[in-house]
PDB file of C-alpha atoms in Angstrom:
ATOM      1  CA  UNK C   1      -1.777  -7.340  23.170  1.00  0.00           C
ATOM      2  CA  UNK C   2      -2.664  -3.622  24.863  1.00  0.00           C
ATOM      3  CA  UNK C   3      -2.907  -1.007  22.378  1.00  0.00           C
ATOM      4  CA  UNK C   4      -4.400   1.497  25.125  1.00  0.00           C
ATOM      5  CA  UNK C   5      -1.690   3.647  24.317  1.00  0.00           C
ATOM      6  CA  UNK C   6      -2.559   4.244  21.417  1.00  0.00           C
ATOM      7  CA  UNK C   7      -5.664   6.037  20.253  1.00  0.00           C
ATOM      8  CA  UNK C   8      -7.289   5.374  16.770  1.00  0.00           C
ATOM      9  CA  UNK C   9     -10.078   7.601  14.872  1.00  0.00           C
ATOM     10  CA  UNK C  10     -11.312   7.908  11.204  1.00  0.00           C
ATOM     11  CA  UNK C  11     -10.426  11.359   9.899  1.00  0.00           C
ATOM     12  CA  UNK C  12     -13.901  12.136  10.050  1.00  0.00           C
ATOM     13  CA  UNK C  13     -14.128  11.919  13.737  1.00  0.00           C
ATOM     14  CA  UNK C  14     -10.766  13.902  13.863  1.00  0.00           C
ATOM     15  CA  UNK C  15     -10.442  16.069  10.923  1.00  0.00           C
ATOM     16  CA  UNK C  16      -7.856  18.340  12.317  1.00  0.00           C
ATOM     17  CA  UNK C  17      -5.847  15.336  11.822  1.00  0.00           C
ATOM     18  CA  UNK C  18      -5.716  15.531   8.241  1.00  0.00           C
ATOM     19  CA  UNK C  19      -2.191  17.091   8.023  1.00  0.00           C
ATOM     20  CA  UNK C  20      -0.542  14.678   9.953  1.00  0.00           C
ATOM     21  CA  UNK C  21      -1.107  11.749   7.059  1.00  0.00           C
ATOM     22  CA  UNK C  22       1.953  13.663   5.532  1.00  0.00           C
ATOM     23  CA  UNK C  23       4.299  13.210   8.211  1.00  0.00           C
ATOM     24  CA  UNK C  24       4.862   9.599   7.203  1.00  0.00           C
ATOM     25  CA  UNK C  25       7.474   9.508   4.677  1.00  0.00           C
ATOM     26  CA  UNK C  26       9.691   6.523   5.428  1.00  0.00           C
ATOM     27  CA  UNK C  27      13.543   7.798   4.545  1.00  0.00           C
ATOM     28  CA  UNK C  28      13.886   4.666   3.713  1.00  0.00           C
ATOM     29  CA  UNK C  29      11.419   3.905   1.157  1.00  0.00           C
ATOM     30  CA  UNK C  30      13.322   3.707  -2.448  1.00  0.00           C
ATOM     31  CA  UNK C  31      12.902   7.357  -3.920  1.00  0.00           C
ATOM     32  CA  UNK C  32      10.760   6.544  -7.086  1.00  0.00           C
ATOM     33  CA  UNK C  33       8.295   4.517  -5.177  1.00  0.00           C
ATOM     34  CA  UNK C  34       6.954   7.648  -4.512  1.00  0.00           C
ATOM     35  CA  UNK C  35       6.928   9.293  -8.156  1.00  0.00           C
ATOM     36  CA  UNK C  36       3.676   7.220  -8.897  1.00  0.00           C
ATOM     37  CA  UNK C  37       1.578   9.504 -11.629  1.00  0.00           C
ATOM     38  CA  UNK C  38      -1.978   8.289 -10.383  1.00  0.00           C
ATOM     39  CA  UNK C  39      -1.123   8.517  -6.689  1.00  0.00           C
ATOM     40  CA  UNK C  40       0.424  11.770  -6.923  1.00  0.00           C
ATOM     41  CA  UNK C  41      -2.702  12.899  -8.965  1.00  0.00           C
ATOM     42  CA  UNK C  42      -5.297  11.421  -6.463  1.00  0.00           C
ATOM     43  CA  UNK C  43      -3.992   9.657  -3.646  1.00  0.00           C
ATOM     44  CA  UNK C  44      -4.692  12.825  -1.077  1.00  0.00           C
ATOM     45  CA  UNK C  45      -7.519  14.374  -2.575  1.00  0.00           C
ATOM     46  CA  UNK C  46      -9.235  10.941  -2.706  1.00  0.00           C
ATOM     47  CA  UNK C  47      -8.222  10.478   1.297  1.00  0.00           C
ATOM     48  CA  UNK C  48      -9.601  14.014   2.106  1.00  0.00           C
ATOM     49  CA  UNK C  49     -13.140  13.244  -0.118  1.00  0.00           C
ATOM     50  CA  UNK C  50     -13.276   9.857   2.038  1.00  0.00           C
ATOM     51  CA  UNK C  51     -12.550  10.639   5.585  1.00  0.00           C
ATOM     52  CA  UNK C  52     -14.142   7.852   7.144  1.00  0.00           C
ATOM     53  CA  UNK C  53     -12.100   4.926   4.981  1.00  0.00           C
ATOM     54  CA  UNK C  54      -8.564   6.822   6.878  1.00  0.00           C
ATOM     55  CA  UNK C  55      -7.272   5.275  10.111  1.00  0.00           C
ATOM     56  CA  UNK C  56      -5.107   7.874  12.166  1.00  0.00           C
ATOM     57  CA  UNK C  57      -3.457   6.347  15.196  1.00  0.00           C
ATOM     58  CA  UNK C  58      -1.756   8.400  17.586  1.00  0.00           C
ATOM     59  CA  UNK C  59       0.474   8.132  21.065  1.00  0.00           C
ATOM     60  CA  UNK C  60      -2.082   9.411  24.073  1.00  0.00           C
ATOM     61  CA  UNK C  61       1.053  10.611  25.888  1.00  0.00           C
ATOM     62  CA  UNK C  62       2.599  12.476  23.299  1.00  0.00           C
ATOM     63  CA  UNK C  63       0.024  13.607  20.384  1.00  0.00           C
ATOM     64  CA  UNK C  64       2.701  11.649  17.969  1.00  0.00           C
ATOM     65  CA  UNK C  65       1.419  10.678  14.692  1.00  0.00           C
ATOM     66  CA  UNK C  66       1.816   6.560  15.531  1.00  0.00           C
ATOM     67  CA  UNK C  67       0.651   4.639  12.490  1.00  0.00           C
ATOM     68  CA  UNK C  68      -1.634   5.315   9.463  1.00  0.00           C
ATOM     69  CA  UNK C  69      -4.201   3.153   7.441  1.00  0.00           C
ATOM     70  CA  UNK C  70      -5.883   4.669   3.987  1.00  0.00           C
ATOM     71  CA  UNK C  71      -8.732   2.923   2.604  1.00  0.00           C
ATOM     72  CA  UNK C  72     -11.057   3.589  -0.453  1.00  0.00           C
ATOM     73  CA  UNK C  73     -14.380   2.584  -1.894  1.00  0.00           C
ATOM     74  CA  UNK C  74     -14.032   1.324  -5.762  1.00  0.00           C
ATOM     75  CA  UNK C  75     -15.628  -0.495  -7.789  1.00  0.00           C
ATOM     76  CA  UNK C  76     -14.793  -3.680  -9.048  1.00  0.00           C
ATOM     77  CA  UNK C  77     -15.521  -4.977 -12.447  1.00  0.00           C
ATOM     78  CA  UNK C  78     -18.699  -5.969 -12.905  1.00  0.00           C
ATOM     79  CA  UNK C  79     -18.178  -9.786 -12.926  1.00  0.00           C
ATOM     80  CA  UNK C  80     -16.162  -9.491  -9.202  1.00  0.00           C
ATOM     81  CA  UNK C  81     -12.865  -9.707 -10.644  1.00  0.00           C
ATOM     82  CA  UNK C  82     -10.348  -7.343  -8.969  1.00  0.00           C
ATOM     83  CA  UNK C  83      -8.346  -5.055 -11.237  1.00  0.00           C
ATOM     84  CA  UNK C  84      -5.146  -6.242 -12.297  1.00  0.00           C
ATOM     85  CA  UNK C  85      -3.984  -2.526 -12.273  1.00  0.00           C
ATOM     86  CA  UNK C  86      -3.960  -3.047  -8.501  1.00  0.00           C
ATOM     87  CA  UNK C  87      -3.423  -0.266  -6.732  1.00  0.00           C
ATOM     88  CA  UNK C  88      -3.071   2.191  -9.464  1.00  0.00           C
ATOM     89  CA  UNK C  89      -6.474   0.890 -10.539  1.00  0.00           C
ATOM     90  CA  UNK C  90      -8.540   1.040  -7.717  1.00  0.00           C
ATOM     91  CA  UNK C  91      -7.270   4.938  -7.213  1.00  0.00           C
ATOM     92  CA  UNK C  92      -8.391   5.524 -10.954  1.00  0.00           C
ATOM     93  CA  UNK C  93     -12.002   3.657  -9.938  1.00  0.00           C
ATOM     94  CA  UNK C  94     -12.342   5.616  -6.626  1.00  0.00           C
ATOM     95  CA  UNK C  95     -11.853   9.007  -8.593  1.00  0.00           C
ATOM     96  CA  UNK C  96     -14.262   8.191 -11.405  1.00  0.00           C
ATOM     97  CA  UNK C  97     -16.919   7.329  -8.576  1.00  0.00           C
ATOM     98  CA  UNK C  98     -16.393  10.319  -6.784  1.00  0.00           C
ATOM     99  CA  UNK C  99     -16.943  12.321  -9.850  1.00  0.00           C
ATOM    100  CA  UNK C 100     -19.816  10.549 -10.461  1.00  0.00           C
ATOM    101  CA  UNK C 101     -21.007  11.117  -6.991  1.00  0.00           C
ATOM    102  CA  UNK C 102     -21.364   7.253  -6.080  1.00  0.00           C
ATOM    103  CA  UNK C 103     -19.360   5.553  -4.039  1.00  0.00           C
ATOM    104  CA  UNK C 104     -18.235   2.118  -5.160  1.00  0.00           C
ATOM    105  CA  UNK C 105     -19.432  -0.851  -3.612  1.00  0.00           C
ATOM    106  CA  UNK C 106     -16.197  -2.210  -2.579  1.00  0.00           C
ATOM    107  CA  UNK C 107     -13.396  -1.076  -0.377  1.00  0.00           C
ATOM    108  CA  UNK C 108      -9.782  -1.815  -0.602  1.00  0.00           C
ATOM    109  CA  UNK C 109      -6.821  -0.831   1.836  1.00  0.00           C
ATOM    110  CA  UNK C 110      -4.060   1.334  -0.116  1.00  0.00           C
ATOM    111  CA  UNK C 111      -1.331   2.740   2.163  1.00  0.00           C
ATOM    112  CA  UNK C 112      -0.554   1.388   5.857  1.00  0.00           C
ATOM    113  CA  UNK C 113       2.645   2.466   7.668  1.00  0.00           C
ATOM    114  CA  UNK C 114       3.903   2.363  11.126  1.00  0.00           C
ATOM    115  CA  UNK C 115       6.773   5.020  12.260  1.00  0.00           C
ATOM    116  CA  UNK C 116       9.624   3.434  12.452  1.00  0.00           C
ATOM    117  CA  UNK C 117      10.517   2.999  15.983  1.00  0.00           C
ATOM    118  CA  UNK C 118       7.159   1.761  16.978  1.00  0.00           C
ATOM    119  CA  UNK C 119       7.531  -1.557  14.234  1.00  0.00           C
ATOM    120  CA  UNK C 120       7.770  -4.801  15.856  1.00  0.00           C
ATOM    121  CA  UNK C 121       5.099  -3.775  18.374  1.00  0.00           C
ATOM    122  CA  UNK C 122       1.834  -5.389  16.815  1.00  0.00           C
ATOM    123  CA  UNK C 123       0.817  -1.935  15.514  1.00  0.00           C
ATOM    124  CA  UNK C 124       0.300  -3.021  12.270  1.00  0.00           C
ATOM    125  CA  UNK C 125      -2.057  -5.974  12.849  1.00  0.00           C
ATOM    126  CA  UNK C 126      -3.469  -3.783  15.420  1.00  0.00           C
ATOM    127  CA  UNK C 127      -4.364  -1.189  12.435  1.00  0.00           C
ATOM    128  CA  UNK C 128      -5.791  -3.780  10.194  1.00  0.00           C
ATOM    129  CA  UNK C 129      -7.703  -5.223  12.708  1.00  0.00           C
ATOM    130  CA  UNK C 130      -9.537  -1.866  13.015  1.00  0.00           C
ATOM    131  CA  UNK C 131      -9.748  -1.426   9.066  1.00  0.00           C
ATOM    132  CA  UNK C 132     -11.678  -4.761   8.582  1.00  0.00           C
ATOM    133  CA  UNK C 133     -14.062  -3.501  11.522  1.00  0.00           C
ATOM    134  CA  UNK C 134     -14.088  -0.010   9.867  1.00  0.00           C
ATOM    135  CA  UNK C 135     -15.198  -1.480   6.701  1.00  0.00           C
ATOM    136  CA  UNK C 136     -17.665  -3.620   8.275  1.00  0.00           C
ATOM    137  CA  UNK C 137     -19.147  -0.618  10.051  1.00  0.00           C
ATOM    138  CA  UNK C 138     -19.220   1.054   6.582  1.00  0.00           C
ATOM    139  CA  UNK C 139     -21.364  -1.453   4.832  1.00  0.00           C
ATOM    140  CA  UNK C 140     -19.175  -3.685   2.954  1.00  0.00           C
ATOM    141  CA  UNK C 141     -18.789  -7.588   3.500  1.00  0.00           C
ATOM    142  CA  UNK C 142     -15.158  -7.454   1.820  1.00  0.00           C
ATOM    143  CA  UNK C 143     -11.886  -5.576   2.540  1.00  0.00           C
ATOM    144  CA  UNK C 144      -9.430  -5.926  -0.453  1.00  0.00           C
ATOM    145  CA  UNK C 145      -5.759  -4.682  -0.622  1.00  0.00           C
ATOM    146  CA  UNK C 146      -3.958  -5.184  -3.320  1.00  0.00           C
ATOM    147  CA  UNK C 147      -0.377  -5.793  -1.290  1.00  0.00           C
ATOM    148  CA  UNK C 148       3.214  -4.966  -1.103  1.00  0.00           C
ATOM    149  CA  UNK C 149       5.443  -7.354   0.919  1.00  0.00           C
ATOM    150  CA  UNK C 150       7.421  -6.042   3.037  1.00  0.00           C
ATOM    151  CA  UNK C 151      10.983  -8.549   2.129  1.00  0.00           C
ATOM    152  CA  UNK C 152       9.857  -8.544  -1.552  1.00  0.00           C
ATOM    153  CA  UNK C 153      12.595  -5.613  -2.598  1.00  0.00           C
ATOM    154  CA  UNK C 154      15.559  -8.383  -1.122  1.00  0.00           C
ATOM    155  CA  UNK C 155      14.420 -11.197  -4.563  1.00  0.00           C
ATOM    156  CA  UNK C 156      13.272  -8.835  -7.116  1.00  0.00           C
ATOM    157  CA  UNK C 157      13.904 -11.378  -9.844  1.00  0.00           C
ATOM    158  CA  UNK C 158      11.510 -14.134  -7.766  1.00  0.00           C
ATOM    159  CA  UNK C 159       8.051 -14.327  -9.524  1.00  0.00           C
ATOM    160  CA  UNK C 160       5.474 -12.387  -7.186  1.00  0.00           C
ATOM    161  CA  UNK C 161       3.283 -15.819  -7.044  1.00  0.00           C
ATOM    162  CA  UNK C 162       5.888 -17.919  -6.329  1.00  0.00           C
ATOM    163  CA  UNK C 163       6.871 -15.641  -3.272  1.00  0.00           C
ATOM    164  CA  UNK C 164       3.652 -15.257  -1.774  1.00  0.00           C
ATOM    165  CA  UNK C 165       3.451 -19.222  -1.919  1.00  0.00           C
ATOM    166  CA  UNK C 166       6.613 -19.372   0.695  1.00  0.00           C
ATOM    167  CA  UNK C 167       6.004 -20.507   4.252  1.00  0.00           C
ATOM    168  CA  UNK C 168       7.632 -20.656   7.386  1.00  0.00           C
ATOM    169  CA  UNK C 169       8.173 -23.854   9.305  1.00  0.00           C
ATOM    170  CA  UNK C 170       4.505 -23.803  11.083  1.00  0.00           C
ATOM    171  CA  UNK C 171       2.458 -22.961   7.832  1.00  0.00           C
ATOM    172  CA  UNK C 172       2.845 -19.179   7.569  1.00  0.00           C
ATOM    173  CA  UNK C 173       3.164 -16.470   5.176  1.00  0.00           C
ATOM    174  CA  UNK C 174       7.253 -16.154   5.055  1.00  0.00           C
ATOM    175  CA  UNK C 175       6.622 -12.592   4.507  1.00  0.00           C
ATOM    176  CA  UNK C 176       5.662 -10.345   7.686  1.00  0.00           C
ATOM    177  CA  UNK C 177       3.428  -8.611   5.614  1.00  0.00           C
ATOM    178  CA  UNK C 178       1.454 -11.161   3.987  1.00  0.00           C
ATOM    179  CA  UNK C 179       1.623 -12.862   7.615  1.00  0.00           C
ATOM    180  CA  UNK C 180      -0.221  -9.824   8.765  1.00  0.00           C
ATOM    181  CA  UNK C 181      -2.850  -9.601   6.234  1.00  0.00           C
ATOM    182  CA  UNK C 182      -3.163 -13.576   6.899  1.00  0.00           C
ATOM    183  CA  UNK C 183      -3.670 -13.911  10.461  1.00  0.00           C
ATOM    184  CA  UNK C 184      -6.236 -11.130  10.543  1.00  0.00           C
ATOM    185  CA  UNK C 185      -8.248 -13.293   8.284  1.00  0.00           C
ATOM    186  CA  UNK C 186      -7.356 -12.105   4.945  1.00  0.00           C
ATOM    187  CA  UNK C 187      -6.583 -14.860   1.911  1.00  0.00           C
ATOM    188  CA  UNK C 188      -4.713 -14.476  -0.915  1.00  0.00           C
ATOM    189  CA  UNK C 189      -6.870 -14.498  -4.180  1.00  0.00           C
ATOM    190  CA  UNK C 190      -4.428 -12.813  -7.318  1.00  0.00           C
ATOM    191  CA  UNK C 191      -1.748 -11.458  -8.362  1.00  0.00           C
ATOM    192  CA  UNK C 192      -2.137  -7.781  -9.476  1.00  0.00           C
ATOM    193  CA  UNK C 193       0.887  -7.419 -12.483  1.00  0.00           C
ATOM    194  CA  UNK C 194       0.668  -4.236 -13.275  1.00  0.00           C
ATOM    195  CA  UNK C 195      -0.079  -2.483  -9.664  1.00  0.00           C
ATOM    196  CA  UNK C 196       2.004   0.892  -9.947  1.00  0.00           C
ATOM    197  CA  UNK C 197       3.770   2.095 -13.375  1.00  0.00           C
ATOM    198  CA  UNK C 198       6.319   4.651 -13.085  1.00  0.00           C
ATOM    199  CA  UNK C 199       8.215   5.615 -16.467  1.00  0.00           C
ATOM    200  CA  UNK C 200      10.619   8.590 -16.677  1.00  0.00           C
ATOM    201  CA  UNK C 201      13.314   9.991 -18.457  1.00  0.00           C
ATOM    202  CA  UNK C 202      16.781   8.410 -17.836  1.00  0.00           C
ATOM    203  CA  UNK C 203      18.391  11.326 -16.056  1.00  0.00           C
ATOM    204  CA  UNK C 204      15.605  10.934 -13.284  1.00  0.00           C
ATOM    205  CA  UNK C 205      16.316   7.013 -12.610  1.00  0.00           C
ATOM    206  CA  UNK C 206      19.984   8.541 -11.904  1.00  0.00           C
ATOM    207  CA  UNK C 207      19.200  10.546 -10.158  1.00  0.00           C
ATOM    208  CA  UNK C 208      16.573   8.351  -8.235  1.00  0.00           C
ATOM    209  CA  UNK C 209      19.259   5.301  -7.597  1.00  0.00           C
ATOM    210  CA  UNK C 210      22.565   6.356  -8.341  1.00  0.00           C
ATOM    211  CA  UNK C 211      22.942   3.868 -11.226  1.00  0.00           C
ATOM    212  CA  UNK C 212      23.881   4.425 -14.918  1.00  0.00           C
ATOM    213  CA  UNK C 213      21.448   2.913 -16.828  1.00  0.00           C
ATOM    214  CA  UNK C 214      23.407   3.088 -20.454  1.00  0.00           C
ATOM    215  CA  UNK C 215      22.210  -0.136 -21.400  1.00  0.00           C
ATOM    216  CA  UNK C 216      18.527  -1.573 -22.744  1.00  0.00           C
ATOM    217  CA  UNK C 217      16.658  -4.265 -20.484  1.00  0.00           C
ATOM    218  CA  UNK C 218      16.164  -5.148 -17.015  1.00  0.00           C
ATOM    219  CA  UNK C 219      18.061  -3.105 -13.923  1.00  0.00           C
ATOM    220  CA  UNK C 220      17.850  -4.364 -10.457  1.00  0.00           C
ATOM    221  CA  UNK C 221      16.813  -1.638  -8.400  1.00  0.00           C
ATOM    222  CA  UNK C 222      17.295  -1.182  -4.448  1.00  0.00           C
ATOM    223  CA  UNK C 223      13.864  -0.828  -2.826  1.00  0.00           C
ATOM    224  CA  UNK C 224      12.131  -2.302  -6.548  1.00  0.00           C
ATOM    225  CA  UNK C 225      10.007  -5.461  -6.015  1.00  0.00           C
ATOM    226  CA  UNK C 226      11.027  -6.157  -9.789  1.00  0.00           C
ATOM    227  CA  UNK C 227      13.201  -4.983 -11.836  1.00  0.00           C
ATOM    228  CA  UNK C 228      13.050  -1.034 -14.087  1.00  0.00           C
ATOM    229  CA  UNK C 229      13.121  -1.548 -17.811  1.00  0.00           C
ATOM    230  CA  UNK C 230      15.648   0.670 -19.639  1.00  0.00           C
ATOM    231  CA  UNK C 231      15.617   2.029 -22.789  1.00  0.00           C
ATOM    232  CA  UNK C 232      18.719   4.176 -23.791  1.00  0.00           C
ATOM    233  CA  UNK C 233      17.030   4.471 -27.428  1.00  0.00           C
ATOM    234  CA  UNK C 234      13.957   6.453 -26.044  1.00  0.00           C
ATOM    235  CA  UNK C 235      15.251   8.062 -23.646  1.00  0.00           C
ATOM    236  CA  UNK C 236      13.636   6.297 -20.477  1.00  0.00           C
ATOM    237  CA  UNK C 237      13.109   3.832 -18.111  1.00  0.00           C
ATOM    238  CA  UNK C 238       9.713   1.976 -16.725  1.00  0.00           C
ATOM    239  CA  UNK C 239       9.217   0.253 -13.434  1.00  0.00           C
ATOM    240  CA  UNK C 240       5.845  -2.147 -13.218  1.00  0.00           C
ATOM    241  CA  UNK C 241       5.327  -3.605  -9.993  1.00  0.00           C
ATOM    242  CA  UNK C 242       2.930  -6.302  -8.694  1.00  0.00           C
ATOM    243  CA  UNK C 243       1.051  -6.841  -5.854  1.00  0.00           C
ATOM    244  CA  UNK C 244      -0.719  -9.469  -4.294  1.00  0.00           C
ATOM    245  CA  UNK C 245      -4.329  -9.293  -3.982  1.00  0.00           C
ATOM    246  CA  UNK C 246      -5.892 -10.080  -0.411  1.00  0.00           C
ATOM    247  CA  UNK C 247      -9.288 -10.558   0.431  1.00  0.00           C
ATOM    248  CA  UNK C 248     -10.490 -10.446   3.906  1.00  0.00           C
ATOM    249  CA  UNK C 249     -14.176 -11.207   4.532  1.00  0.00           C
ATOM    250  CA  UNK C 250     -15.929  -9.745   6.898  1.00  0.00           C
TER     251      UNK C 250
END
């Protein structure tokens, strides 16, 4: 497939490109997805401190912001296991390196997104493609990513292992997603089960989906790969997703 109409840098070979990673807020994406403590506390500092882990593609005609890639160095712990914390995790690691003025050994893909009316077109693979080479070029023999699949939010009640296992007819991943991680080479390896925690008061999950939660226990949320945990007697509500961890050797 021909991606010359697209043109993709690091951030540190175009850093007056830096604003434009905030331009991708899908209208789509669930509302509390993006209340995450730990990413709102380090996600963009950590992508400004790391400029060469941050794929930017843009349209050559147009200058449009096109598609986006963020990856980190972390380390792992020290027997090669990768966090279950997931995502959250490896955002907590890459901030305690950077404080410590080390990068970790290990680099893991965090946020990919494509605008909307350019899905469909390849873009995607195209982007993590690119990452794996970027990583390669960067040292590292691994690219991690702790996942999110894409048609997850549609069985939120389906164990996260038992979805990943689903394939299609000839032998791949059922989700696009995981299909995309797979045919660029990358393998599944774990489940992360606690990849993103987001508690808050009940008046904010209102407000967030539109539902009443009065009563304790489970709620099936739209855009929620699982379900959000209520409890009326506290006063609050917890969502804990999982993600699927993907190894892609280089």
């Amino acid at each position: 497939m021909d991606f010359a109409w697209l043109e993709v840098t690091t951030l540190a070979e175009r850093p007056d490109r830096l604003p434009l990673i905030t331009t991708f807020d899908d209208p789509a994406v669930a509302p509390f997805l993006y209340q995450d403590p730990v990413s709102a506390a380090l996600f963009p500092a950590l992508v400004a401190r790391h400029p060469r882990y941050t794929l930017l593609a843009v349209e050559r005609a147009t200058g449009r912001p096109a598609g986006l890639l963020c990856t980190l160095p972390f380390t792992a712990a020290e027997d090669g296991v990768l966090p279950a914390g997931g995502y959250d995790a490896v955002l907590l690691s890459a901030a305690a390196d950077t404080l410590a003025g080390t990068p970790g050994p290990q680099v893991s893909a965090l946020f990919a997104t494509v605008r909307p009316d350019l899905r469909g077109r390849g873009v995607s693979g195209h982007l993590v493609a690119l990452a794996r080479r970027n990583a390669a070029a960067l040292g590292h023999p691994a690219l991690f990513a702790p996942v999110r699949p894409t048609h997850k939010h549609l069985e939120p009640l389906v164990p996260l292992a038992e979805y990943v296992a689903r394939r299609r007819a000839d032998g791949t991943a059922a989700d696009p997603w995981l299909r995309v991680h797979e045919r660029a080479g990358g393998r599944f390896v774990a489940v992360a089960p606690h990849s993103m925690t987001i508690a808050a008061p009940l008046p904010r999950w209102r407000e967030w989906t539109g539902l009443p939660f009065d009563a304790p226990g489970p709620v099936v949320v739209a855009g929620g790969l699982g379900p959000v945990v209520c409890d009326p007697e506290r006063g609050v509500a917890t969502y804990v997703e999982a993600n699927a961890w993907y190894r892609h050797d280089l």
